[in-house]
PDB file of C-alpha atoms and ligand atoms in Angstrom:
ATOM      1  CA  MET A   1     114.599  96.860  95.964  1.00 84.00           C
ATOM      2  CA  LEU A   2     116.871  97.408  99.272  1.00 90.00           C
ATOM      3  CA  THR A   3     115.643  96.231 102.681  1.00 87.00           C
ATOM      4  CA  GLU A   4     115.445  98.438 105.766  1.00 86.00           C
ATOM      5  CA  ASN A   5     118.584  96.875 106.933  1.00 88.00           C
ATOM      6  CA  GLN A   6     120.554  97.846 103.726  1.00 91.00           C
ATOM      7  CA  LYS A   7     119.139 101.092 103.726  1.00 90.00           C
ATOM      8  CA  GLN A   8     120.471 101.698 107.261  1.00 87.00           C
ATOM      9  CA  ALA A   9     123.638 100.439 106.243  1.00 90.00           C
ATOM     10  CA  ILE A  10     123.988 102.855 103.271  1.00 91.00           C
ATOM     11  CA  LEU A  11     123.230 105.843 105.582  1.00 87.00           C
ATOM     12  CA  VAL A  12     125.746 104.628 108.313  1.00 85.00           C
ATOM     13  CA  LEU A  13     128.130 103.774 106.056  1.00 88.00           C
ATOM     14  CA  ARG A  14     128.167 106.949 103.736  1.00 88.00           C
ATOM     15  CA  GLU A  15     128.679 108.865 107.110  1.00 80.00           C
ATOM     16  CA  ASN A  16     131.802 106.805 107.704  1.00 80.00           C
ATOM     17  CA  GLY A  17     133.094 107.942 104.514  1.00 85.00           C
ATOM     18  CA  LYS A  18     132.936 104.621 102.385  1.00 89.00           C
ATOM     19  CA  THR A  19     132.497 104.952  98.692  1.00 94.00           C
ATOM     20  CA  TYR A  20     129.355 103.742  96.846  1.00 95.00           C
ATOM     21  CA  ASP A  21     131.312 100.981  95.605  1.00 96.00           C
ATOM     22  CA  ALA A  22     132.542  99.581  98.857  1.00 94.00           C
ATOM     23  CA  ILE A  23     129.067  99.878 100.252  1.00 94.00           C
ATOM     24  CA  ALA A  24     127.537  98.234  97.245  1.00 96.00           C
ATOM     25  CA  GLU A  25     129.916  95.463  97.532  1.00 94.00           C
ATOM     26  CA  LEU A  26     129.159  95.071 101.236  1.00 92.00           C
ATOM     27  CA  ILE A  27     125.482  94.931 100.977  1.00 92.00           C
ATOM     28  CA  GLY A  28     125.215  93.002  97.952  1.00 91.00           C
ATOM     29  CA  ALA A  29     123.622  95.844  96.057  1.00 93.00           C
ATOM     30  CA  SER A  30     124.779  97.708  92.614  1.00 96.00           C
ATOM     31  CA  PRO A  31     126.650 100.953  93.336  1.00 96.00           C
ATOM     32  CA  ASN A  32     123.856 102.778  91.179  1.00 96.00           C
ATOM     33  CA  THR A  33     121.315 101.801  93.516  1.00 96.00           C
ATOM     34  CA  VAL A  34     123.390 102.800  96.599  1.00 96.00           C
ATOM     35  CA  ARG A  35     124.093 106.089  95.032  1.00 95.00           C
ATOM     36  CA  SER A  36     120.456 106.819  93.921  1.00 94.00           C
ATOM     37  CA  PHE A  37     119.302 105.907  97.451  1.00 94.00           C
ATOM     38  CA  TRP A  38     122.014 108.192  99.011  1.00 92.00           C
ATOM     39  CA  ARG A  39     120.967 111.220  96.824  1.00 90.00           C
ATOM     40  CA  ARG A  40     117.281 110.625  97.713  1.00 88.00           C
ATOM     41  CA  ASN A  41     117.809 110.377 101.310  1.00 84.00           C
ATOM     42  CA  SER A  42     121.087 112.039 102.483  1.00 74.00           C
ATOM     43  CA  ALA A  43     119.073 115.039 103.135  1.00 66.00           C
ATOM     44  CA  VAL A  44     116.438 113.764 105.294  1.00 59.00           C
ATOM     45  CA  HIS A  45     118.292 110.545 106.627  1.00 49.00           C
ATOM     46  CA  SER A  46     117.997 111.644 110.329  1.00 49.00           C
ATOM     47  CA  ARG A  47     114.221 111.690 109.993  1.00 47.00           C
ATOM     48  CA  HIS A  48     114.200 108.494 107.993  1.00 45.00           C
ATOM     49  CA  GLN A  49     115.901 106.386 110.435  1.00 48.00           C
ATOM     50  CA  GLU A  50     113.787 107.606 113.480  1.00 45.00           C
ATOM     51  CA  PRO A  51     111.623 104.720 114.711  1.00 47.00           C
ATOM     52  CA  GLN A  52     109.965 106.148 117.572  1.00 54.00           C
ATOM     53  CA  PRO A  53     109.457 110.008 117.153  1.00 65.00           C
ATOM     54  CA  GLY A  54     109.527 112.039 120.412  1.00 76.00           C
ATOM     55  CA  HIS A  55     112.534 110.199 121.919  1.00 82.00           C
ATOM     56  CA  CYS A  56     116.180 110.672 121.815  1.00 86.00           C
ATOM     57  CA  LYS A  57     117.710 107.813 119.717  1.00 82.00           C
ATOM     58  CA  ASN A  58     120.734 107.603 121.993  1.00 86.00           C
ATOM     59  CA  CYS A  59     119.736 107.980 125.521  1.00 89.00           C
ATOM     60  CA  GLY A  60     115.962 107.220 125.051  1.00 85.00           C
ATOM     61  CA  SER A  61     114.580 110.560 127.131  1.00 86.00           C
ATOM     62  CA  PRO A  62     111.698 112.160 125.818  1.00 85.00           C
ATOM     63  CA  LEU A  63     112.456 115.087 123.550  1.00 81.00           C
ATOM     64  CA  GLY A  64     110.975 118.240 124.638  1.00 69.00           C
ATOM     65  CA  GLY A  65     107.900 119.828 122.720  1.00 59.00           C
ATOM     66  CA  ARG A  66     109.329 123.474 123.052  1.00 53.00           C
ATOM     67  CA  HIS A  67     111.358 122.944 119.924  1.00 51.00           C
ATOM     68  CA  SER A  68     109.533 120.137 118.368  1.00 48.00           C
ATOM     69  CA  THR A  69     109.930 120.296 114.694  1.00 53.00           C
ATOM     70  CA  GLY A  70     108.693 116.887 114.184  1.00 53.00           C
ATOM     71  CA  HIS A  71     112.204 115.602 112.979  1.00 61.00           C
ATOM     72  CA  LYS A  72     114.486 115.890 116.024  1.00 71.00           C
ATOM     73  CA  ILE A  73     115.869 112.596 117.047  1.00 80.00           C
ATOM     74  CA  PHE A  74     118.631 113.439 119.612  1.00 85.00           C
ATOM     75  CA  CYS A  75     118.151 115.267 122.856  1.00 87.00           C
ATOM     76  CA  SER A  76     121.302 117.167 122.445  1.00 88.00           C
ATOM     77  CA  ASP A  77     124.234 117.514 120.224  1.00 90.00           C
ATOM     78  CA  LYS A  78     126.205 115.408 122.657  1.00 92.00           C
ATOM     79  CA  CYS A  79     123.870 112.402 122.155  1.00 90.00           C
ATOM     80  CA  ARG A  80     123.990 112.789 118.383  1.00 86.00           C
ATOM     81  CA  TYR A  81     127.721 112.641 118.647  1.00 87.00           C
ATOM     82  CA  ASP A  82     127.788 109.570 120.889  1.00 89.00           C
ATOM     83  CA  TRP A  83     125.163 107.751 118.629  1.00 85.00           C
ATOM     84  CA  TRP A  84     127.218 108.318 115.596  1.00 82.00           C
ATOM     85  CA  ASN A  85     130.325 107.349 117.283  1.00 82.00           C
ATOM     86  CA  ARG A  86     129.003 104.268 118.281  1.00 80.00           C
ATOM     87  CA  TYR A  87     128.418 103.267 114.459  1.00 76.00           C
ATOM     88  CA  ARG A  88     131.735 104.604 113.429  1.00 75.00           C
ATOM     89  CA  ARG A  89     133.608 102.435 115.652  1.00 76.00           C
ATOM     90  CA  SER A  90     131.600  99.398 114.767  1.00 80.00           C
ATOM     91  CA  GLN A  91     132.973  97.271 112.037  1.00 83.00           C
ATOM     92  CA  PRO A  92     130.053  96.135 109.633  1.00 89.00           C
ATOM     93  CA  TYR A  93     129.663  92.631 108.999  1.00 91.00           C
ATOM     94  CA  ARG A  94     127.666  91.209 106.166  1.00 92.00           C
ATOM     95  CA  LEU A  95     125.782  88.238 107.464  1.00 94.00           C
ATOM     96  CA  VAL A  96     123.032  85.748 106.422  1.00 94.00           C
ATOM     97  CA  CYS A  97     119.705  85.513 108.212  1.00 94.00           C
ATOM     98  CA  LYS A  98     118.988  82.118 109.696  1.00 95.00           C
ATOM     99  CA  GLN A  99     115.497  82.483 109.225  1.00 94.00           C
ATOM    100  CA  CYS A 100     115.089  84.030 105.894  1.00 94.00           C
ATOM    101  CA  GLY A 101     118.298  83.588 104.187  1.00 94.00           C
ATOM    102  CA  LYS A 102     118.757  86.855 103.127  1.00 89.00           C
ATOM    103  CA  SER A 103     121.945  88.924 103.884  1.00 89.00           C
ATOM    104  CA  PHE A 104     121.815  91.814 106.187  1.00 91.00           C
ATOM    105  CA  ILE A 105     124.405  94.014 107.611  1.00 91.00           C
ATOM    106  CA  SER A 106     125.250  93.958 111.438  1.00 91.00           C
ATOM    107  CA  PHE A 107     127.384  96.590 113.188  1.00 86.00           C
ATOM    108  CA  GLY A 108     129.659  95.518 115.602  1.00 83.00           C
ATOM    109  CA  ASN A 109     128.157  92.256 116.173  1.00 87.00           C
ATOM    110  CA  GLN A 110     129.395  89.356 114.184  1.00 90.00           C
ATOM    111  CA  LYS A 111     127.170  86.890 115.816  1.00 93.00           C
ATOM    112  CA  LYS A 112     123.708  88.172 115.132  1.00 93.00           C
ATOM    113  CA  ALA A 113     121.525  85.627 113.599  1.00 95.00           C
ATOM    114  CA  PHE A 114     118.394  87.151 112.343  1.00 94.00           C
ATOM    115  CA  CYS A 115     117.992  90.239 110.047  1.00 90.00           C
ATOM    116  CA  GLY A 116     115.265  91.648 112.250  1.00 88.00           C
ATOM    117  CA  ARG A 117     112.861  91.102 114.917  1.00 89.00           C
ATOM    118  CA  GLU A 118     110.397  89.617 112.605  1.00 91.00           C
ATOM    119  CA  CYS A 119     112.576  86.633 111.854  1.00 93.00           C
ATOM    120  CA  TYR A 120     113.712  86.299 115.297  1.00 94.00           C
ATOM    121  CA  ASN A 121     110.043  85.874 116.114  1.00 94.00           C
ATOM    122  CA  LEU A 122     109.382  83.438 113.582  1.00 93.00           C
ATOM    123  CA  SER A 123     112.383  81.347 114.265  1.00 93.00           C
ATOM    124  CA  ARG A 124     110.923  80.895 117.621  1.00 91.00           C
ATOM    125  CA  ARG A 125     107.661  79.438 116.525  1.00 82.00           C
ATOM    126  CA  PRO A 126     107.942  75.630 116.909  1.00 78.00           C
ATOM    127  CA  LYS A 127     108.255  73.768 113.583  1.00 69.00           C
ATOM    128  CA  GLY A 128     106.182  71.008 112.657  1.00 65.00           C
ATOM    129  CA  VAL A 129     103.275  71.923 114.688  1.00 58.00           C
ATOM    130  CA  PRO A 130     100.064  72.262 112.721  1.00 59.00           C
TER     131      PRO A 130
HETATM  132 ZN1   ZN B 201     119.846 111.887 124.596  1.00 66.35          ZN
HETATM  133 ZN1   ZN B 202     115.499  87.359 107.893  1.00 66.35          ZN
END
């Protein structure tokens, strides 16, 4: 089973031209898992990554309804380009979440402590309080 973080890493790293083997090693999954996930998702990966439909993933401006196809995620080609460029320039780091102990991939930020918002929130809950 791949986590959301691993899935995103596969998509971004494949865009970067990394091999299945290299990705598998980095995220701690088997090359077969990586390959089959990529095959299933490469065609729809831009839609897959969109957490908030209707807004440009790069600049956050609302996307016009005129060409609304339901899976547009950037307001322009420039924004798409900028966004991918940011990832391309970032070095992927394999880190371990301080809350759940699972490994996850962080792009460009080696000091990231948690795999996601949920773990961040959990970590802020006081411990030992009934
Ligand atoms: Zn934009
Ligand atoms: Zn975690």
